[in-house]
mmCIF file of C-alpha atoms and ligand atoms in Angstrom:
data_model
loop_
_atom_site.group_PDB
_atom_site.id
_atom_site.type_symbol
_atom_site.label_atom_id
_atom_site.label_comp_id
_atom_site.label_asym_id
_atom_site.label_seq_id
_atom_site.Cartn_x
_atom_site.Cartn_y
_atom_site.Cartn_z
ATOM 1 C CA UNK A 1 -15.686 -19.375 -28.196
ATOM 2 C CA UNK A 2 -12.708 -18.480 -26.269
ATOM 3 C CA UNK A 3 -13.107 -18.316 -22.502
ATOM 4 C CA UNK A 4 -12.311 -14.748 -20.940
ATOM 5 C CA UNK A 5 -11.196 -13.520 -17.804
ATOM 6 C CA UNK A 6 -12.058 -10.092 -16.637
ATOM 7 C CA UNK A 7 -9.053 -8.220 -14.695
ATOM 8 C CA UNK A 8 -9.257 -4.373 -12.016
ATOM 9 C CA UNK A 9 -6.959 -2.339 -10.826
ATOM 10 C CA UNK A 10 -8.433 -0.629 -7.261
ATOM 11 C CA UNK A 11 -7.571 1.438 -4.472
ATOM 12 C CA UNK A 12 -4.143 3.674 -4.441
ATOM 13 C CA UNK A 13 -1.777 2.930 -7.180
ATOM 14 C CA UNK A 14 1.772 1.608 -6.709
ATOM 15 C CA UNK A 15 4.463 0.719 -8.603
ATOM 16 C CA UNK A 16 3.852 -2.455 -10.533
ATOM 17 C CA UNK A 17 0.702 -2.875 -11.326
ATOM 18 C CA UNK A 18 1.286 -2.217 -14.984
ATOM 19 C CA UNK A 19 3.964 -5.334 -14.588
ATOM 20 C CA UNK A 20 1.013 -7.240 -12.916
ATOM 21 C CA UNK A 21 -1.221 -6.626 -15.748
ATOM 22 C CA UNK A 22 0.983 -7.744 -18.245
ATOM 23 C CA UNK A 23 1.818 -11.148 -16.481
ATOM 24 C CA UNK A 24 -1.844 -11.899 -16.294
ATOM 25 C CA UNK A 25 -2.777 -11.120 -19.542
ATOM 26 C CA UNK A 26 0.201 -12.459 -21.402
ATOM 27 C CA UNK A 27 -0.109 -15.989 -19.358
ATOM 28 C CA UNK A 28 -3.630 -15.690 -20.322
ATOM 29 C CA UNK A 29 -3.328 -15.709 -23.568
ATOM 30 C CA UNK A 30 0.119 -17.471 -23.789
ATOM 31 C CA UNK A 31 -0.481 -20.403 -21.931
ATOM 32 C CA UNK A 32 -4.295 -20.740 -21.981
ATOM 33 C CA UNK A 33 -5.262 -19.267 -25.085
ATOM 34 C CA UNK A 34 -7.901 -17.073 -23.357
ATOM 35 C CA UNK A 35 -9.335 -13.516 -24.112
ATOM 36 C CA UNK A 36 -8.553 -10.730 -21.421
ATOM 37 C CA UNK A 37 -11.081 -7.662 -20.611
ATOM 38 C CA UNK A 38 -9.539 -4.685 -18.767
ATOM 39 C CA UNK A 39 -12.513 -2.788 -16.459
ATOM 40 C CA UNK A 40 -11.222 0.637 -15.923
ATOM 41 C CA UNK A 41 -11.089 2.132 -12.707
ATOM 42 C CA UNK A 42 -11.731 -0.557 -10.870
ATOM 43 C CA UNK A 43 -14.161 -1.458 -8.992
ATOM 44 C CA UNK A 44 -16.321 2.156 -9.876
ATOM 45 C CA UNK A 45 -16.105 0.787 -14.038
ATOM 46 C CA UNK A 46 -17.660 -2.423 -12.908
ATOM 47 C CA UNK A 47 -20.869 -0.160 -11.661
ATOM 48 C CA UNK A 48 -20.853 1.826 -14.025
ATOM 49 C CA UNK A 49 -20.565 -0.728 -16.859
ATOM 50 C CA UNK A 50 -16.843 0.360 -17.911
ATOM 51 C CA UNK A 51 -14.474 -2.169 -19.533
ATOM 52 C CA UNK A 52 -12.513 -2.607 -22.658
ATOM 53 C CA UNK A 53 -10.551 -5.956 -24.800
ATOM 54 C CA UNK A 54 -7.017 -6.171 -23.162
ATOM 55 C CA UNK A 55 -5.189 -7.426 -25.736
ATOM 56 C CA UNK A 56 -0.785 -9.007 -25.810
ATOM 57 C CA UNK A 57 -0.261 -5.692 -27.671
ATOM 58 C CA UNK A 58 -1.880 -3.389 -25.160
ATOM 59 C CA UNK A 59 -0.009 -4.924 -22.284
ATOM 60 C CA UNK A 60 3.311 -5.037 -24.443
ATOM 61 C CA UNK A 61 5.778 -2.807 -23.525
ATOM 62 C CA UNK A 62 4.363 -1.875 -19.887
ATOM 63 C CA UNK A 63 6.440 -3.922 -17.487
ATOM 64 C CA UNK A 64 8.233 -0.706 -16.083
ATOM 65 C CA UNK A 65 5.624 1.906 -16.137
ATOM 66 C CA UNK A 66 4.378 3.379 -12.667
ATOM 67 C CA UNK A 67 0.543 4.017 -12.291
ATOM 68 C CA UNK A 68 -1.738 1.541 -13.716
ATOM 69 C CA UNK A 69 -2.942 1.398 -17.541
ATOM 70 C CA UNK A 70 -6.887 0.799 -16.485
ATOM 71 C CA UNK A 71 -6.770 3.542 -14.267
ATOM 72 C CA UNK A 72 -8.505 2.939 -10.326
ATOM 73 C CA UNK A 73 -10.386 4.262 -7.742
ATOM 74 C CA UNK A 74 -10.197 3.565 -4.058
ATOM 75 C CA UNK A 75 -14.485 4.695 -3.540
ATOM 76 C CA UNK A 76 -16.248 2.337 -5.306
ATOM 77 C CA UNK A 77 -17.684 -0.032 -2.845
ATOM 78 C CA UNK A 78 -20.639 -1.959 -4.783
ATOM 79 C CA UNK A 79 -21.956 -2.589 -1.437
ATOM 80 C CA UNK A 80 -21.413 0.802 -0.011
ATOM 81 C CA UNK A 81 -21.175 3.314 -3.049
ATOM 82 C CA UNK A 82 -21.333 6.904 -2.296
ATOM 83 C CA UNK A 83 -24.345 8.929 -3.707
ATOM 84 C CA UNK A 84 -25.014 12.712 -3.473
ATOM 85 C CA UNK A 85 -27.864 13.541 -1.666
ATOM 86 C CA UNK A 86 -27.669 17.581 -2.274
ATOM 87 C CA UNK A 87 -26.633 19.865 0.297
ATOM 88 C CA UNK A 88 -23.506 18.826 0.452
ATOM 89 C CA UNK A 89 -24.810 15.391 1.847
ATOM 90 C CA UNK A 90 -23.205 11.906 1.051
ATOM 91 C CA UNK A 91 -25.292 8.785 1.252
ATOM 92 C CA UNK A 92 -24.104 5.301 0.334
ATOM 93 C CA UNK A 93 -26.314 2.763 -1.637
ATOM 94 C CA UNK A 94 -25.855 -1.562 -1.833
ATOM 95 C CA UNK A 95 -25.169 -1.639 -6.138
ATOM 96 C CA UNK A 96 -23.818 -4.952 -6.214
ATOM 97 C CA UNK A 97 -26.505 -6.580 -7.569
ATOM 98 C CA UNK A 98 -26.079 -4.062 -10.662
ATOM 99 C CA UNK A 99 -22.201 -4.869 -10.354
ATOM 100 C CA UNK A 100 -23.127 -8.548 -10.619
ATOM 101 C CA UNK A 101 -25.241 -7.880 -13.465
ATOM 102 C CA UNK A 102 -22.223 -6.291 -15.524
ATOM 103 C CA UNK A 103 -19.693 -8.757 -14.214
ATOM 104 C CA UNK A 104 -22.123 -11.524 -16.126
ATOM 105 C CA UNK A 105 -22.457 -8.992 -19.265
ATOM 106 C CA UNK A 106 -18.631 -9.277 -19.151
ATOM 107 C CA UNK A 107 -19.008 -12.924 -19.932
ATOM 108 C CA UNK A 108 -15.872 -14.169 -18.139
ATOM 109 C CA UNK A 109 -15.249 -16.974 -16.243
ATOM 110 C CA UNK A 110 -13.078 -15.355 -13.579
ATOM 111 C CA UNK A 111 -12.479 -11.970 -12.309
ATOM 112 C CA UNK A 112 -8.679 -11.112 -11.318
ATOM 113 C CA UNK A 113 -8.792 -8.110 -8.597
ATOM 114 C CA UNK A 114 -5.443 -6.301 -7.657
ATOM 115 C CA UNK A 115 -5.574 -4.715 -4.944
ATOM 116 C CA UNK A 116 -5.118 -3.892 -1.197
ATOM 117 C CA UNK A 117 -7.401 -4.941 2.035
ATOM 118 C CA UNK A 118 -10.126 -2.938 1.014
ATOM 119 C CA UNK A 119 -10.374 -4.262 -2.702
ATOM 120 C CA UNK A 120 -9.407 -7.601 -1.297
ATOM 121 C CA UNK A 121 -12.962 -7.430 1.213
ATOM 122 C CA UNK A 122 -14.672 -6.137 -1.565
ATOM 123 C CA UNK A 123 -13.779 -9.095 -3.852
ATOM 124 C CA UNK A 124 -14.464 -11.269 -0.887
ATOM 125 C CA UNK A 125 -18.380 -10.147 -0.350
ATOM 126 C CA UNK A 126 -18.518 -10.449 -4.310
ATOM 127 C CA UNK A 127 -17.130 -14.133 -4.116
ATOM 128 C CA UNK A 128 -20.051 -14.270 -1.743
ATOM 129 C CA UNK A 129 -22.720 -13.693 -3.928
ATOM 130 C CA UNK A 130 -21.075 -15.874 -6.535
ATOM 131 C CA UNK A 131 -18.239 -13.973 -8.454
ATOM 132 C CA UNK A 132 -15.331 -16.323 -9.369
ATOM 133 C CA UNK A 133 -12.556 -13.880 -8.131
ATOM 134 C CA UNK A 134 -8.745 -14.115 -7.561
ATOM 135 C CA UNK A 135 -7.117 -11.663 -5.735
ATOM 136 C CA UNK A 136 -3.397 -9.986 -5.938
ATOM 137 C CA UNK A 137 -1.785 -8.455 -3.046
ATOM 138 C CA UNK A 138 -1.177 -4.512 -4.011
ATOM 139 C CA UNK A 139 -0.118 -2.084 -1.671
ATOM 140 C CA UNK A 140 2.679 0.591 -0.653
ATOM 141 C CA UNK A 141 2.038 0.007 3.048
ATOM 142 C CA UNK A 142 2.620 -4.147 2.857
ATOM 143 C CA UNK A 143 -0.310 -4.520 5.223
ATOM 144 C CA UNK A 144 -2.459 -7.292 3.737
ATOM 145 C CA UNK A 145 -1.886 -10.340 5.745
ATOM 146 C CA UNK A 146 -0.774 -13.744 5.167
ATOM 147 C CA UNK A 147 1.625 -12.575 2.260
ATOM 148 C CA UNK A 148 5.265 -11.649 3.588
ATOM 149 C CA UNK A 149 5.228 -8.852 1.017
ATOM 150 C CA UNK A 150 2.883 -7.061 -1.238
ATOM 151 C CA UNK A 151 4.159 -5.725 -4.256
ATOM 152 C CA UNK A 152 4.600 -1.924 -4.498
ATOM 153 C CA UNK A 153 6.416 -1.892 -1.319
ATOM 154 C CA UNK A 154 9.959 -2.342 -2.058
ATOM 155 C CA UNK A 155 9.666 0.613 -4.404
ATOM 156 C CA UNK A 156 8.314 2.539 -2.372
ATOM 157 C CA UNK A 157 10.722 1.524 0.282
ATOM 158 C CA UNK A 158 13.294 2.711 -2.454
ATOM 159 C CA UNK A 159 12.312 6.395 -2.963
ATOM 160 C CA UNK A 160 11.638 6.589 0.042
ATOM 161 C CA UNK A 161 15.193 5.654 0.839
ATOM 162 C CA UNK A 162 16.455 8.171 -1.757
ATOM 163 C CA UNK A 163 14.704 10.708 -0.221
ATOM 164 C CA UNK A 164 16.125 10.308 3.046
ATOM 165 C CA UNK A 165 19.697 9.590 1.288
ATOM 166 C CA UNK A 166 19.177 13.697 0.330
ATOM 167 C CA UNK A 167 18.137 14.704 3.555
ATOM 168 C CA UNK A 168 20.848 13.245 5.155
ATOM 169 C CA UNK A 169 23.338 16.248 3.666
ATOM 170 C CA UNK A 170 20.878 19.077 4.585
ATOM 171 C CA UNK A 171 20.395 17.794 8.415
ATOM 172 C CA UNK A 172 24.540 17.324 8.304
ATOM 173 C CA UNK A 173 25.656 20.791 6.714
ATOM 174 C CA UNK A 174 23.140 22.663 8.865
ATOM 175 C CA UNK A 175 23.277 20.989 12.030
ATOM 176 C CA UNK A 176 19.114 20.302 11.925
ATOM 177 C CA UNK A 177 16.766 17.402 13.485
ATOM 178 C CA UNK A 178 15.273 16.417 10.272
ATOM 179 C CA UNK A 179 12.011 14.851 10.291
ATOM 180 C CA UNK A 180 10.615 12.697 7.151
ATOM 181 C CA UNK A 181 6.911 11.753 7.001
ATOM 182 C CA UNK A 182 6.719 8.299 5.431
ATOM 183 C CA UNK A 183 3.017 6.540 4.307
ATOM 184 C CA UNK A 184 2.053 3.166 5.525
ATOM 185 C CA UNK A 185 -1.793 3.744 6.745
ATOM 186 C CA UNK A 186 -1.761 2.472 10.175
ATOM 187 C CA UNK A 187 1.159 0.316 10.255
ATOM 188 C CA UNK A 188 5.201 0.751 10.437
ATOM 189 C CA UNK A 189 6.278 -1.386 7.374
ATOM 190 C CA UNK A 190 7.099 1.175 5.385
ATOM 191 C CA UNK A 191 8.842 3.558 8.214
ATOM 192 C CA UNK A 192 10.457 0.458 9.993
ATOM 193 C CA UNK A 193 12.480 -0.847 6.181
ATOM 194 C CA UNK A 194 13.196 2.749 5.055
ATOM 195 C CA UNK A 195 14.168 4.178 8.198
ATOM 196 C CA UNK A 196 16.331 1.254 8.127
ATOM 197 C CA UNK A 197 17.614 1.819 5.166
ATOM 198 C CA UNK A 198 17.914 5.273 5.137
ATOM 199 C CA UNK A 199 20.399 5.615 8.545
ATOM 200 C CA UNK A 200 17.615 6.776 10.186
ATOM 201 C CA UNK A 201 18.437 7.969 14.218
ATOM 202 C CA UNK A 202 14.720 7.969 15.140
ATOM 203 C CA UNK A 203 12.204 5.254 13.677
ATOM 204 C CA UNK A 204 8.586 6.503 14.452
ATOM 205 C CA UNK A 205 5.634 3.431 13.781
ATOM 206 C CA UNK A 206 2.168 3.141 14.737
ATOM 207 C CA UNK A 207 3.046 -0.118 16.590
ATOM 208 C CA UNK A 208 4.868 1.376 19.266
ATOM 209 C CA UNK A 209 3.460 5.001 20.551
ATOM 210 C CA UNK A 210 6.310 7.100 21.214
ATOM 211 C CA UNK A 211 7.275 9.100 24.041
ATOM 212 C CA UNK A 212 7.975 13.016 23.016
ATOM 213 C CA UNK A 213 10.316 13.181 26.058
ATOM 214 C CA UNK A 214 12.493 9.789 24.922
ATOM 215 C CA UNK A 215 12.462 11.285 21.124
ATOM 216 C CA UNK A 216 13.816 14.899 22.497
ATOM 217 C CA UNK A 217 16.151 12.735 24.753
ATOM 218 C CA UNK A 218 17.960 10.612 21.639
ATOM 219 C CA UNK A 219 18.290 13.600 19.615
ATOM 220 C CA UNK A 220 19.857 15.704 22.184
ATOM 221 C CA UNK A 221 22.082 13.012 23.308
ATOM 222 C CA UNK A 222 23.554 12.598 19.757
ATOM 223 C CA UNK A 223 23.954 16.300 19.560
ATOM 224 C CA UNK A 224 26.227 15.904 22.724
ATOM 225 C CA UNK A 225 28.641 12.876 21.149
ATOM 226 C CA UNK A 226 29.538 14.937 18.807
ATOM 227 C CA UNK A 227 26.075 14.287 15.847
ATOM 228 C CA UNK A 228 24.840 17.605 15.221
ATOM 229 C CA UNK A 229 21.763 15.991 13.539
ATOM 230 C CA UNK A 230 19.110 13.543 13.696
ATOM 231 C CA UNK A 231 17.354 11.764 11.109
ATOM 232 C CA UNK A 232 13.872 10.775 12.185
ATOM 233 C CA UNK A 233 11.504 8.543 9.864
ATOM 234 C CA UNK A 234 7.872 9.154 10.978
ATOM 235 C CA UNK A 235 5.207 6.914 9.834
ATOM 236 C CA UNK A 236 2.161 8.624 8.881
ATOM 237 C CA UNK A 237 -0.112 6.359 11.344
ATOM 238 C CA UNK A 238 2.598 6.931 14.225
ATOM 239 C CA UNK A 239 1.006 8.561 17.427
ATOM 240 C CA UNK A 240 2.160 9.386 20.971
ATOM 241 C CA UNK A 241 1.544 7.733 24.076
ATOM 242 C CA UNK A 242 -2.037 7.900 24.997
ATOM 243 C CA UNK A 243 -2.955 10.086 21.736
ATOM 244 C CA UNK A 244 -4.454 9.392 18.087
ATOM 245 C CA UNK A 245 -3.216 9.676 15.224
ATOM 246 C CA UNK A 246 -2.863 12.714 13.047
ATOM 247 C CA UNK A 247 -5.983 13.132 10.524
ATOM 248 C CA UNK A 248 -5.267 15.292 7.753
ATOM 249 C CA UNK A 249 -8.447 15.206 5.515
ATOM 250 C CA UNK A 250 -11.439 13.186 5.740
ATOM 251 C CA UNK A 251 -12.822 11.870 2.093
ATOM 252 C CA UNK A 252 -16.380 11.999 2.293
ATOM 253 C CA UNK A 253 -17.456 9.588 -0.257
ATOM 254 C CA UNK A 254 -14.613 7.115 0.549
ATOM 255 C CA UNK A 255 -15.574 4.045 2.245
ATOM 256 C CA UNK A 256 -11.832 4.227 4.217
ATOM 257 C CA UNK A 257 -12.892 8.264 4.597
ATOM 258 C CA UNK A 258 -9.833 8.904 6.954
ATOM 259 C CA UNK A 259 -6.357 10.599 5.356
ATOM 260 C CA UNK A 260 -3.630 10.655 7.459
ATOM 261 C CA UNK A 261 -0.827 12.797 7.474
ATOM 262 C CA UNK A 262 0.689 15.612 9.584
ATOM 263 C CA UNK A 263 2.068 13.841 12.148
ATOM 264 C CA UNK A 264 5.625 14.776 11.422
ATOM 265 C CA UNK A 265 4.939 18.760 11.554
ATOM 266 C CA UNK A 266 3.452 18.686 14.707
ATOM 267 C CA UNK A 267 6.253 16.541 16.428
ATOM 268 C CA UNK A 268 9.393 18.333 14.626
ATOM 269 C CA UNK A 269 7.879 21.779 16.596
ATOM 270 C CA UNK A 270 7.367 20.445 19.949
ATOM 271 C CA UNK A 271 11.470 19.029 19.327
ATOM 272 C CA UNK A 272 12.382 22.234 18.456
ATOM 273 C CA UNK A 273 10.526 24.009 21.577
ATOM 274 C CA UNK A 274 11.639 21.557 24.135
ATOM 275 C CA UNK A 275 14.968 21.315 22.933
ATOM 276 C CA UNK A 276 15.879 24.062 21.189
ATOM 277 C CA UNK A 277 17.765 22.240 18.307
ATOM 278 C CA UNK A 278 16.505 23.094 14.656
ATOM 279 C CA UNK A 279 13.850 21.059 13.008
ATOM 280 C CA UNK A 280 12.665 20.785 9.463
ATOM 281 C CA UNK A 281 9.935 17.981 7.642
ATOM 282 C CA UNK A 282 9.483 16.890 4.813
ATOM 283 C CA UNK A 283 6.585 14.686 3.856
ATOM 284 C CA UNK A 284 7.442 12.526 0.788
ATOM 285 C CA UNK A 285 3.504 11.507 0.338
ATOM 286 C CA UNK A 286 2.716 10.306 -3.235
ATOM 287 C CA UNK A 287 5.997 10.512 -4.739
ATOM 288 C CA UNK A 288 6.122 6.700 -2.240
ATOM 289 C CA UNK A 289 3.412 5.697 -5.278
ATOM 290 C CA UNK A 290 5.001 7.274 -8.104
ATOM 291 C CA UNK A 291 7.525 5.868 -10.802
ATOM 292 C CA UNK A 292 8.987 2.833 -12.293
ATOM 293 C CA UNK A 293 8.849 -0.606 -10.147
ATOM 294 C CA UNK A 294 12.051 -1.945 -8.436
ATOM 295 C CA UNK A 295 13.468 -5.360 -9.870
ATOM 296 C CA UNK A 296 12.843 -6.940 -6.687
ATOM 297 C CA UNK A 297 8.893 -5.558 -7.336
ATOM 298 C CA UNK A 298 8.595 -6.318 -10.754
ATOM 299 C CA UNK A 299 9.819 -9.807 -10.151
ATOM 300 C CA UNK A 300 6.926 -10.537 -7.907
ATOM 301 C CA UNK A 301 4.502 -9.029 -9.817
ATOM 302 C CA UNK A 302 5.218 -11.317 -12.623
ATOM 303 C CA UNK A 303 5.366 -14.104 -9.778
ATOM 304 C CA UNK A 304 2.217 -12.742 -9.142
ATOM 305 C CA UNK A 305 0.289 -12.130 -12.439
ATOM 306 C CA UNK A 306 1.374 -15.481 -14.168
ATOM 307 C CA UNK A 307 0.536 -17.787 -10.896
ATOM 308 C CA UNK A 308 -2.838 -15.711 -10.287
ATOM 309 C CA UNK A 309 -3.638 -16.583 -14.508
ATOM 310 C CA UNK A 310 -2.671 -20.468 -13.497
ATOM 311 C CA UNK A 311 -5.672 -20.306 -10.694
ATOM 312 C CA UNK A 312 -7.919 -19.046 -13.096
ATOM 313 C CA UNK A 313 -6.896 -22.105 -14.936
ATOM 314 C CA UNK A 314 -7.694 -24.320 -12.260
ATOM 315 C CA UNK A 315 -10.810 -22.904 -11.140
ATOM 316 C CA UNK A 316 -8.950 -22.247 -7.753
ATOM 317 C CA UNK A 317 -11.807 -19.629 -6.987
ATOM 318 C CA UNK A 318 -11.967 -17.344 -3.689
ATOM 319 C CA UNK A 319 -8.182 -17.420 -3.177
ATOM 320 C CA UNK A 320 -5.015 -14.871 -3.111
ATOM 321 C CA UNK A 321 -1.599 -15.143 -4.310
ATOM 322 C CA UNK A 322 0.882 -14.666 -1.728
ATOM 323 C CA UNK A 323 4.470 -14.932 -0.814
ATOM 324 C CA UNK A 324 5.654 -17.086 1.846
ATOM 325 C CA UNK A 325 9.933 -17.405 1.712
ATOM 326 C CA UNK A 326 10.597 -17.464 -1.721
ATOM 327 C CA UNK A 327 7.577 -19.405 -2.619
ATOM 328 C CA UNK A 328 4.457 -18.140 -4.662
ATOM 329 C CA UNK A 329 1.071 -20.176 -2.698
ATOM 330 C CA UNK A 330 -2.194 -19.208 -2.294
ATOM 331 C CA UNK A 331 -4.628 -18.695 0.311
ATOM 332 C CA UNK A 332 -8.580 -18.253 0.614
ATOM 333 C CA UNK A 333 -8.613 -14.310 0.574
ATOM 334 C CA UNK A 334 -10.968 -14.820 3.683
ATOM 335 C CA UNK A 335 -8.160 -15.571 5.243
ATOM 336 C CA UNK A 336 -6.128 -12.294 4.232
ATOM 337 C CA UNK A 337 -8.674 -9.769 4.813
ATOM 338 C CA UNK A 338 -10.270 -8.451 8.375
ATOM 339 C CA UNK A 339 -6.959 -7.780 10.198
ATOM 340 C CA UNK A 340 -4.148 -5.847 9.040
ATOM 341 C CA UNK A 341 -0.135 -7.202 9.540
ATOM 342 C CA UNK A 342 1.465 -5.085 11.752
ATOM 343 C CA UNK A 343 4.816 -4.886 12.535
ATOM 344 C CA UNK A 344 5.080 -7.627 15.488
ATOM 345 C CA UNK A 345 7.181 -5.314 17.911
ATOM 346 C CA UNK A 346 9.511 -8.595 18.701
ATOM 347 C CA UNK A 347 10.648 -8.770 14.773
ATOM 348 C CA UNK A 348 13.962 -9.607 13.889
ATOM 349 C CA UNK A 349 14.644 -5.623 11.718
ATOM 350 C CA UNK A 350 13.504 -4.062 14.904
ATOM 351 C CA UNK A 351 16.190 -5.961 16.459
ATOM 352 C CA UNK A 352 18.972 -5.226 14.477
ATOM 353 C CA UNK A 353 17.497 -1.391 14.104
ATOM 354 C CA UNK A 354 18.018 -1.433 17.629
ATOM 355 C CA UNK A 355 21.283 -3.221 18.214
ATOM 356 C CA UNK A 356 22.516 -0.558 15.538
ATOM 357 C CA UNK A 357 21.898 1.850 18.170
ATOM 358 C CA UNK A 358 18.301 3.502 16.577
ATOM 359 C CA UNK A 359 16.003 4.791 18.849
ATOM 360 C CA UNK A 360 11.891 3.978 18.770
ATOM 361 C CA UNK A 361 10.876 6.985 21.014
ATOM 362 C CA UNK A 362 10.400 4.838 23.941
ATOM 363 C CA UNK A 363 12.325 3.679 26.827
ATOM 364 C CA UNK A 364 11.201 0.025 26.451
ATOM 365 C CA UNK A 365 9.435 -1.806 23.697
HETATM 366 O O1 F6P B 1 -2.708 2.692 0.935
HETATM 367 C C1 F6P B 1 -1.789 3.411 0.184
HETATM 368 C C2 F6P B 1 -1.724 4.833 0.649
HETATM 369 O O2 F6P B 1 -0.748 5.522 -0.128
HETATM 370 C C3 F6P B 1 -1.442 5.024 2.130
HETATM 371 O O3 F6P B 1 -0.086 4.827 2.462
HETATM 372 C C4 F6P B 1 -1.942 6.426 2.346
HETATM 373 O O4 F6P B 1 -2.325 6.608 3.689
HETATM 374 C C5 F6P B 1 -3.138 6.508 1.437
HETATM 375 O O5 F6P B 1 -2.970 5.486 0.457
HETATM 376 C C6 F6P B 1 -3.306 7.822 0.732
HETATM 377 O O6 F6P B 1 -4.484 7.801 -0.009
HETATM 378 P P1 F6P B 1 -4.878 8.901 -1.084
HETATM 379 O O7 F6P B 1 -4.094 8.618 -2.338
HETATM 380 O O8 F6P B 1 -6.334 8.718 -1.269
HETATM 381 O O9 F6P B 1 -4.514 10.227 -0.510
#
């Protein structure tokens, strides 16, 4: 009998997961002659006993489509899964001993897991209790450590970039600060490469709390040389001096309950008040997830996929693929998982952002 490896999609989608997919499955079978079983939704289709054949045809044809083709779920935790206790209550229950049971039903020798820090934790407390899992770094935000880049970013770092590019004319022809809410959780990846990117005058991150006075300053002086307008990229998870971050929704039966978001609306108004110049935001939210990967992206997925497949090979159990330079390694996922990569505030793209004259709402970093 041939020897199969079981493969999930979990947490928020990105670009590139479909390219993922096919580079595991295709090296699978390619190079290892082994069977591949998809479990949809991720982690929630391994509770609830949900999983299909993944076969070279099914995975044909999918290296440039957004979303992924097993479909996920970022709130199924096996070890803390949400139950409704009436009322409106929400209770959470340890199933993982159920989840083990269907990973065995599965018969598979190896379970691949894409996904971000919380899939990655989740695969790690499954190694635990004796799951043979590989992980794959997935995430928008680029926050899982130990890998220079996770793939999903650099597209999402690209429309975000093309969203800014059309903002740009607006906050020119009408004179206007123009604020653009970026994702990124609680860290500035995102913000710090498209603000970058995008020209932006203002770079807002979660890393360095900004001071409303020093943002109200740089736009104000710009108006005075002669730049009408101000482009300011605000990360999601950015937050003043001495304050919190903006909470936009709380998702009850999530295990990572808190939604960020707003940030951008209330700063662009107290701009506008203290200075009197005209604000406008726009908050690009999941369109950051949505379409086709970037060739940069789809490169290291397949980088990705095909090396995670050759660990299954090898029985190299318990680890994650990474990047380091331009090399594909591997670490022990315990290693990637407990502390999220932040932007160090000493990085070389601050830097530059600042020699280039940006401003990161504060005096001094
Ligand atoms: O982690 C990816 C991400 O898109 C974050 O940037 C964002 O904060 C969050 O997911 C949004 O989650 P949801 O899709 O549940 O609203």
């Amino acid at each position: 009998m041939k020897k199969r490896m079981a493969i999930l999609t979990a947490g928020g989608d990105c670009p590139g997961i479909n390219a993922v997919i096919r580079a595991v499955t295709k090296t699978a079978v390619n190079d290892y002659n082994m069977e591949v079983v998809g479990i949809e939704d991720g982690y929630l289709g391994l509770i609830e006993g949900r999983w299909r054949d993944l076969t070279y045809a099914d995975v044909s044809g999918i290296l440039t489509q957004g979303g992924t083709i097993l479909g996920t779920s970022n709130k199924a935790n096996p070890f803390k899964y949400a139950v409704d206790l009436g009322d409106g209550k929400t209770g959470f229950k340890d199933v993982s001993d159920e989840t083990l049971a269907n990973f065995e039903k599965i018969g598979a020798s190896v379970l691949v897991a894409i996904g971000g820090d919380g899939t990655l934790n989740i695969s790690h407390l499954l190694a635990g209790k004796g799951v043979p899992v590989i992980g794959i770094p997935k995430t928008i935000d680029n926050d899982v450590d130990c890998t220079d880049f996770t793939f999903g970013f650099d597209s999402a770092v690209a429309t975000a970039v093309e969203g800014i590019d059309k903002i740009h004319t607006t906050a020119q022809s009408h004179h206007r600060v123009m604020f653009i809410e970026v994702m990124g959780r609680y860290v500035g990846w995102l913000a710090l490469h498209a603000g970058v990117a995008g020209g932006g005058d203002i770079i807002l991150i979660p890393e360095i709390p900004y001071d409303v006075d020093v943002v109200c300053e740089a736009a104000v002086s710009r108006s005075k040389k002669g730049k009408k307008f101000s482009i300011v990229v605000v990360a999601e998870g950015a937050k003043a001096r001495g304050g919190d971050v903006v909470v936009q929704k709380v998702v009850k039966d999530s295990t990572d309950p808190v939604r960020l978001g707003g940030v951008g609306s209330l700063l662009a108004a107290e701009v506008e008040r203290r200075t009197g110049l005209e604000a406008r935001v726009t908050v690009l939210g999941h369109l950051q997830r949505g379409g086709s990967p970037t060739a940069f992206d789809r490169v290291l997925a397949t980088r990705f996929g095909t090396e995670a497949a050759r660990q299954a090979s090898l029985g190299n159990f318990g680890s994650m693929v990474a990047l380091r330079g331009q090399e594909i390694v591997t670490v022990p996922i315990s290693d990637a998982i407990g502390k999220l990569k932040s932007v160090p505030p000493d990085h070389g793209l601050m830097k530059s952002a600042l020699s280039v004259g940006t401003s990161f709402g504060v005096k001094v970093i």
